[in-house]
């Protein structure tokens, strides 16, 4: 008897099952309607890698190839009314043929929808593949988790940041769906009954191998996903299933490598000569001759990489970096697992009874460790990420880790806890990811107030502007009320507002001299991070000597493997006048008492 046949079939259970499925299907229909009616012209431009995926999908839809040309550029601008900022291109022959520097799987899936619905097709395709993955996962999980499994899958998607990726053209939601479908096929066998026909057995495991091969080829750090598929192979017909799994993965890898080799001159979309292009740089064949390609991508402009070069740099790491990255991975203000994927806690409930379930935990630990080792200063996806987009392909692993029946009160509590962090997304799921002041629209006041900023992540710009060097110190602005002066010699704080910033130094700082410029009655209050040891005036204005406490964090940074000592300051300008407070900061060597 299979596990699924032991489930409760009372009228109450049947009604709960129907209600659970109804909620999941209604939410998916609502998301589909939202994608059909989505007016992308409300966004000021493209975000992250969207330009590359969109233009590649358009090229496949209308031209049937992956070649970039002026015609592709003009078609993109005509449709989207914006330049393809951040367009990643690749060439293996000095610019004679230019292709797109991203894996082609996702554009290939988008292409039919793009051809039918040029402006809305990508978002419709996102929802449809997510719906397929969700429904299949809910059906399989129902055997183990009970009649509320579909409601739990709905919670996993809509009480997190996942659903908003339907309105972005990034491959991560597609990779999530591929992982979910592959794991569904694996655990349908583990939790249920195996089809007896040899053809069905080989076909199922070929699809599993192809989907996992697609995910791993897109981002090799997901390679541990192979483990649960291998352990989930049936005892009866193991050889046929193994052949199917291997065959599916090999076909995807070989076809992909061949396509990229023919088009880009490299075995992946990350080799050859590769660069991101913007309006400021111009585009090959549009703003400068394609023949000048090699000169444009030479030296540091070449964004291609080889595994040999990257792997040689991996052994250099830091225990403190691992510690801080672990904290930020779990509860970081912008990328944390718990604030933005809180339903995973239900997946961790219970005690797995089979090795195949334990392998899911091994997948998570191994993949996360690989990101910490391989991309310690950007393990969340960089520009264009809403929370941690690199986590999306691994996210279904949490779905299938759950080993006990789900109860309604668990789901209600989960939604209530997640609500303060995903509320901005519920209010405006189709909104541009950045506010008008360039801060992250998905970060709620609750997250900003109670969760730590991720000091290790180089691409985060919580104030909407880059960090600066100031009098020998690294300064990162955490609020949009702070900024550097135009000449770069001073810092500015909007009068009548609070400001938060980080100050980093290669050596421990004992104190800081904060010099205000302007009238002698101009003042600034230190809310947190330091105490005022001396308050005096000079010819420039007011001068404060600030005694610093312990560093907020100490770890290597993206520009050095030596430890950097980082301090956090919270400031307040009590003035109600208009304009900005101007000040400078300099490190001091002695602490002043009294």
XYZ file of C-alpha atoms in Angstrom, residues 226-581:
356
model
C 21.801 15.730 -8.795
C 22.012 13.945 -5.417
C 18.292 13.550 -4.560
C 17.576 12.479 -8.137
C 20.209 9.757 -7.869
C 19.040 8.577 -4.447
C 15.434 8.641 -5.626
C 16.035 6.090 -8.371
C 13.785 3.034 -7.935
C 15.233 -0.286 -6.846
C 13.177 -2.087 -9.420
C 14.318 -0.941 -12.836
C 17.264 0.986 -11.363
C 19.474 0.495 -14.412
C 16.831 1.782 -16.859
C 16.037 4.768 -14.645
C 19.735 5.581 -14.239
C 20.250 5.439 -17.997
C 17.287 7.753 -18.504
C 18.592 10.219 -15.874
C 22.075 10.236 -17.388
C 20.812 10.452 -20.951
C 18.547 13.425 -20.246
C 21.328 15.367 -18.519
C 23.885 14.577 -21.229
C 21.583 15.605 -24.064
C 20.914 18.996 -22.454
C 24.592 19.622 -21.723
C 25.790 18.551 -25.170
C 23.122 20.499 -27.067
C 23.720 23.574 -24.932
C 27.484 23.450 -25.287
C 27.170 22.987 -29.056
C 24.776 25.934 -29.453
C 27.011 28.230 -27.408
C 30.121 27.065 -29.228
C 28.584 27.739 -32.632
C 27.167 31.135 -31.684
C 29.662 32.536 -29.185
C 32.859 30.614 -29.784
C 32.845 29.208 -26.235
C 31.318 26.158 -24.573
C 29.174 28.329 -22.296
C 27.636 31.794 -22.469
C 30.287 33.035 -20.040
C 33.423 32.458 -22.137
C 34.982 34.032 -25.209
C 34.990 37.820 -25.353
C 32.079 39.124 -23.305
C 30.934 42.494 -22.005
C 27.925 44.418 -20.745
C 26.901 47.423 -22.872
C 25.025 50.574 -21.839
C 23.958 53.851 -23.375
C 27.150 55.332 -21.960
C 29.349 52.733 -23.696
C 27.429 52.445 -26.945
C 26.453 49.238 -28.723
C 28.410 47.289 -31.386
C 27.087 47.805 -34.886
C 24.977 50.696 -33.613
C 27.226 53.297 -31.987
C 30.565 51.914 -33.138
C 31.595 49.448 -35.867
C 31.290 45.782 -35.004
C 34.884 45.416 -36.232
C 35.986 47.419 -33.184
C 34.600 44.727 -30.881
C 37.918 43.333 -29.651
C 39.197 46.796 -28.726
C 35.989 47.553 -26.818
C 36.141 44.382 -24.716
C 39.902 44.257 -24.201
C 41.483 44.212 -20.761
C 39.265 44.835 -17.744
C 36.240 45.413 -19.972
C 36.142 41.709 -20.815
C 33.531 40.155 -18.513
C 34.257 36.583 -19.619
C 35.687 34.125 -17.136
C 37.206 30.693 -17.147
C 36.647 28.084 -14.493
C 40.388 27.535 -14.146
C 40.987 31.174 -13.260
C 38.079 31.338 -10.832
C 38.863 28.035 -9.131
C 42.430 29.168 -8.475
C 41.068 31.976 -6.297
C 38.652 29.889 -4.237
C 40.988 28.663 -1.454
C 41.395 32.201 -0.152
C 38.600 32.701 2.319
C 37.955 33.826 5.872
C 36.200 32.320 8.885
C 34.783 35.706 9.869
C 33.414 36.140 6.336
C 31.637 32.795 6.588
C 30.163 33.777 9.936
C 28.801 37.118 8.762
C 27.553 35.682 5.472
C 25.691 32.971 7.372
C 23.986 35.609 9.492
C 23.090 37.752 6.480
C 21.898 34.748 4.485
C 19.409 33.966 7.245
C 18.236 37.386 8.450
C 19.817 40.050 6.236
C 17.759 43.202 5.741
C 17.794 42.992 1.944
C 18.486 39.324 1.158
C 17.568 37.294 4.247
C 16.029 33.828 3.944
C 13.690 34.195 6.918
C 12.197 37.615 6.170
C 11.612 36.943 2.470
C 11.129 33.146 2.372
C 9.711 32.568 5.840
C 7.501 29.560 4.869
C 10.680 27.469 4.655
C 10.310 26.922 8.398
C 7.420 24.563 7.674
C 9.637 22.598 5.340
C 12.105 22.130 8.181
C 9.485 20.771 10.558
C 9.549 17.056 11.223
C 12.278 14.438 11.058
C 13.071 12.867 7.673
C 12.932 9.066 7.678
C 14.676 8.291 4.384
C 18.084 9.090 2.988
C 16.554 10.775 -0.030
C 14.978 13.372 2.295
C 18.262 13.916 4.103
C 19.901 14.453 0.708
C 17.779 17.583 0.276
C 19.403 19.079 3.356
C 22.795 18.131 1.906
C 21.848 19.904 -1.353
C 21.085 23.112 0.509
C 24.208 23.066 2.671
C 26.514 22.186 -0.220
C 25.073 24.755 -2.630
C 24.992 27.547 -0.054
C 28.569 26.742 0.982
C 29.596 26.864 -2.690
C 28.097 30.342 -3.053
C 29.819 31.494 0.154
C 33.130 30.163 -1.156
C 32.765 31.077 -4.799
C 30.828 34.365 -4.560
C 31.291 35.578 -0.974
C 30.641 39.224 -1.836
C 27.603 38.584 -4.027
C 25.708 35.404 -3.165
C 22.262 36.933 -3.748
C 22.251 37.929 -7.425
C 23.416 41.541 -7.513
C 21.545 44.195 -9.480
C 17.980 43.248 -10.309
C 17.544 40.937 -7.328
C 14.473 41.142 -5.116
C 15.882 39.537 -1.965
C 18.069 36.528 -2.875
C 17.365 35.518 -6.486
C 20.186 32.943 -6.498
C 18.145 31.071 -3.887
C 15.146 30.592 -6.195
C 16.453 27.490 -7.982
C 17.124 25.889 -4.589
C 13.870 27.035 -3.026
C 11.796 23.953 -4.094
C 14.216 21.830 -2.051
C 12.550 23.286 1.056
C 9.134 22.315 -0.330
C 10.029 18.636 -0.511
C 11.896 18.509 2.798
C 8.606 18.709 4.699
C 7.862 15.331 6.277
C 4.764 15.898 8.424
C 1.182 16.815 7.684
C 0.508 20.526 7.354
C -2.129 22.072 9.577
C -4.133 25.199 8.876
C -2.889 26.990 11.987
C 0.687 26.483 10.789
C -0.117 28.204 7.513
C -1.976 31.070 9.197
C 0.882 31.732 11.621
C 3.389 31.580 8.769
C 1.486 34.144 6.721
C 1.110 36.478 9.711
C 4.838 36.359 10.485
C 5.787 36.891 6.834
C 3.327 39.751 6.293
C 5.412 42.625 7.764
C 8.263 41.786 5.391
C 6.359 41.094 2.163
C 3.699 43.757 2.676
C 5.261 46.190 0.150
C 5.060 43.449 -2.482
C 1.449 42.621 -1.652
C 0.562 46.301 -2.001
C 2.292 46.789 -5.342
C 3.482 43.489 -6.879
C 3.945 45.026 -10.332
C 5.823 48.100 -9.159
C 9.341 49.007 -10.207
C 11.823 47.454 -7.720
C 13.343 50.846 -6.894
C 11.595 53.828 -5.318
C 11.960 57.315 -6.763
C 14.964 57.884 -4.451
C 16.563 54.664 -5.797
C 16.115 52.708 -2.556
C 14.732 49.162 -2.604
C 10.940 49.207 -2.768
C 10.554 45.683 -1.380
C 12.369 46.442 1.905
C 9.710 47.272 4.475
C 10.059 49.592 7.457
C 10.013 46.506 9.681
C 12.978 44.991 7.873
C 14.882 48.275 7.909
C 14.286 48.787 11.613
C 15.017 45.319 12.984
C 17.303 43.481 10.560
C 21.037 44.030 9.957
C 22.416 45.510 6.764
C 24.631 43.054 4.837
C 28.108 44.588 5.091
C 29.712 41.849 2.965
C 27.627 42.300 -0.200
C 29.272 44.587 -2.725
C 26.299 45.283 -5.018
C 23.818 46.443 -2.373
C 23.050 50.168 -2.480
C 20.431 50.738 0.227
C 20.582 54.512 -0.187
C 20.454 54.346 -3.971
C 24.051 55.522 -4.399
C 27.534 54.063 -4.361
C 29.903 54.025 -1.409
C 32.816 56.477 -1.318
C 36.329 56.921 0.018
C 36.451 59.732 2.562
C 39.653 60.805 4.288
C 41.128 57.318 4.193
C 37.907 55.623 5.296
C 35.302 53.639 3.368
C 31.801 55.129 3.744
C 28.562 53.376 2.787
C 25.281 55.311 2.955
C 22.372 53.328 4.388
C 19.706 56.020 3.987
C 18.922 58.343 1.052
C 19.178 61.350 3.375
C 22.974 61.079 3.222
C 25.207 61.647 0.206
C 28.666 62.951 -0.763
C 29.197 66.507 -1.883
C 29.728 67.160 -5.594
C 33.458 67.707 -5.160
C 33.708 64.590 -2.969
C 35.366 66.409 -0.077
C 32.402 66.402 2.344
C 29.297 64.496 3.361
C 25.769 65.912 3.298
C 22.776 65.195 5.548
C 19.316 66.551 4.765
C 18.339 68.969 7.518
C 15.580 67.787 9.818
C 16.197 64.095 9.011
C 17.978 61.039 10.327
C 20.825 59.368 8.508
C 22.661 56.079 8.848
C 26.055 55.202 7.437
C 28.849 52.670 7.732
C 32.474 53.678 8.213
C 35.187 51.153 7.409
C 38.908 51.213 8.141
C 41.816 48.834 7.659
C 42.727 49.456 11.306
C 40.524 49.642 14.412
C 39.210 53.163 14.956
C 39.243 54.644 18.425
C 37.541 57.926 17.649
C 36.423 60.178 14.801
C 36.575 63.939 14.454
C 33.322 65.166 12.904
C 33.690 68.709 11.575
C 30.545 70.673 10.728
C 30.832 73.449 8.184
C 28.770 76.584 8.523
C 27.356 78.599 11.402
C 28.653 77.820 14.874
C 25.147 77.092 16.128
C 24.764 74.336 13.513
C 24.624 71.000 15.291
C 24.217 67.289 14.742
C 23.100 64.608 17.179
C 24.632 61.140 17.448
C 21.821 58.680 18.032
C 23.773 55.403 17.979
C 27.251 54.080 17.315
C 29.365 56.629 19.197
C 29.442 58.959 22.189
C 30.378 62.641 22.071
C 33.626 63.075 23.988
C 34.242 66.705 23.050
C 32.097 69.473 21.549
C 33.889 72.676 20.507
C 33.910 75.324 17.795
C 36.602 76.513 15.415
C 36.874 78.713 12.346
C 34.940 76.241 10.182
C 32.105 75.657 12.627
C 31.323 73.060 15.234
C 33.664 70.120 15.849
C 32.734 66.903 17.639
C 35.106 64.242 18.896
C 33.249 60.907 18.737
C 34.403 57.915 20.773
C 33.494 54.746 18.906
C 32.403 51.517 20.475
C 33.148 48.043 19.177
C 33.047 47.516 15.419
C 29.666 46.611 13.966
C 31.458 43.901 11.947
C 35.007 42.833 11.104
C 35.744 40.824 7.979
C 37.444 41.019 4.549
C 35.824 43.116 1.827
C 35.604 42.820 -1.940
C 38.727 44.922 -2.409
C 40.942 43.227 0.232
C 41.293 39.900 2.031
C 42.607 41.722 5.103
C 40.059 42.440 7.805
C 38.196 45.726 7.591
C 36.729 47.206 10.781
C 33.238 48.528 10.149
C 31.332 50.946 12.392
C 27.716 52.046 12.077
C 26.615 55.588 12.923
C 23.093 56.961 13.214
C 22.893 60.736 12.951
C 20.169 63.343 13.336
C 19.982 66.928 12.136
C 17.568 68.703 14.520
C 17.476 71.815 12.360
C 14.176 72.589 10.630
C 15.836 74.834 8.065
C 15.952 73.860 4.398
C 19.029 72.508 2.673
C 21.692 70.086 3.790
C 24.112 69.860 6.676
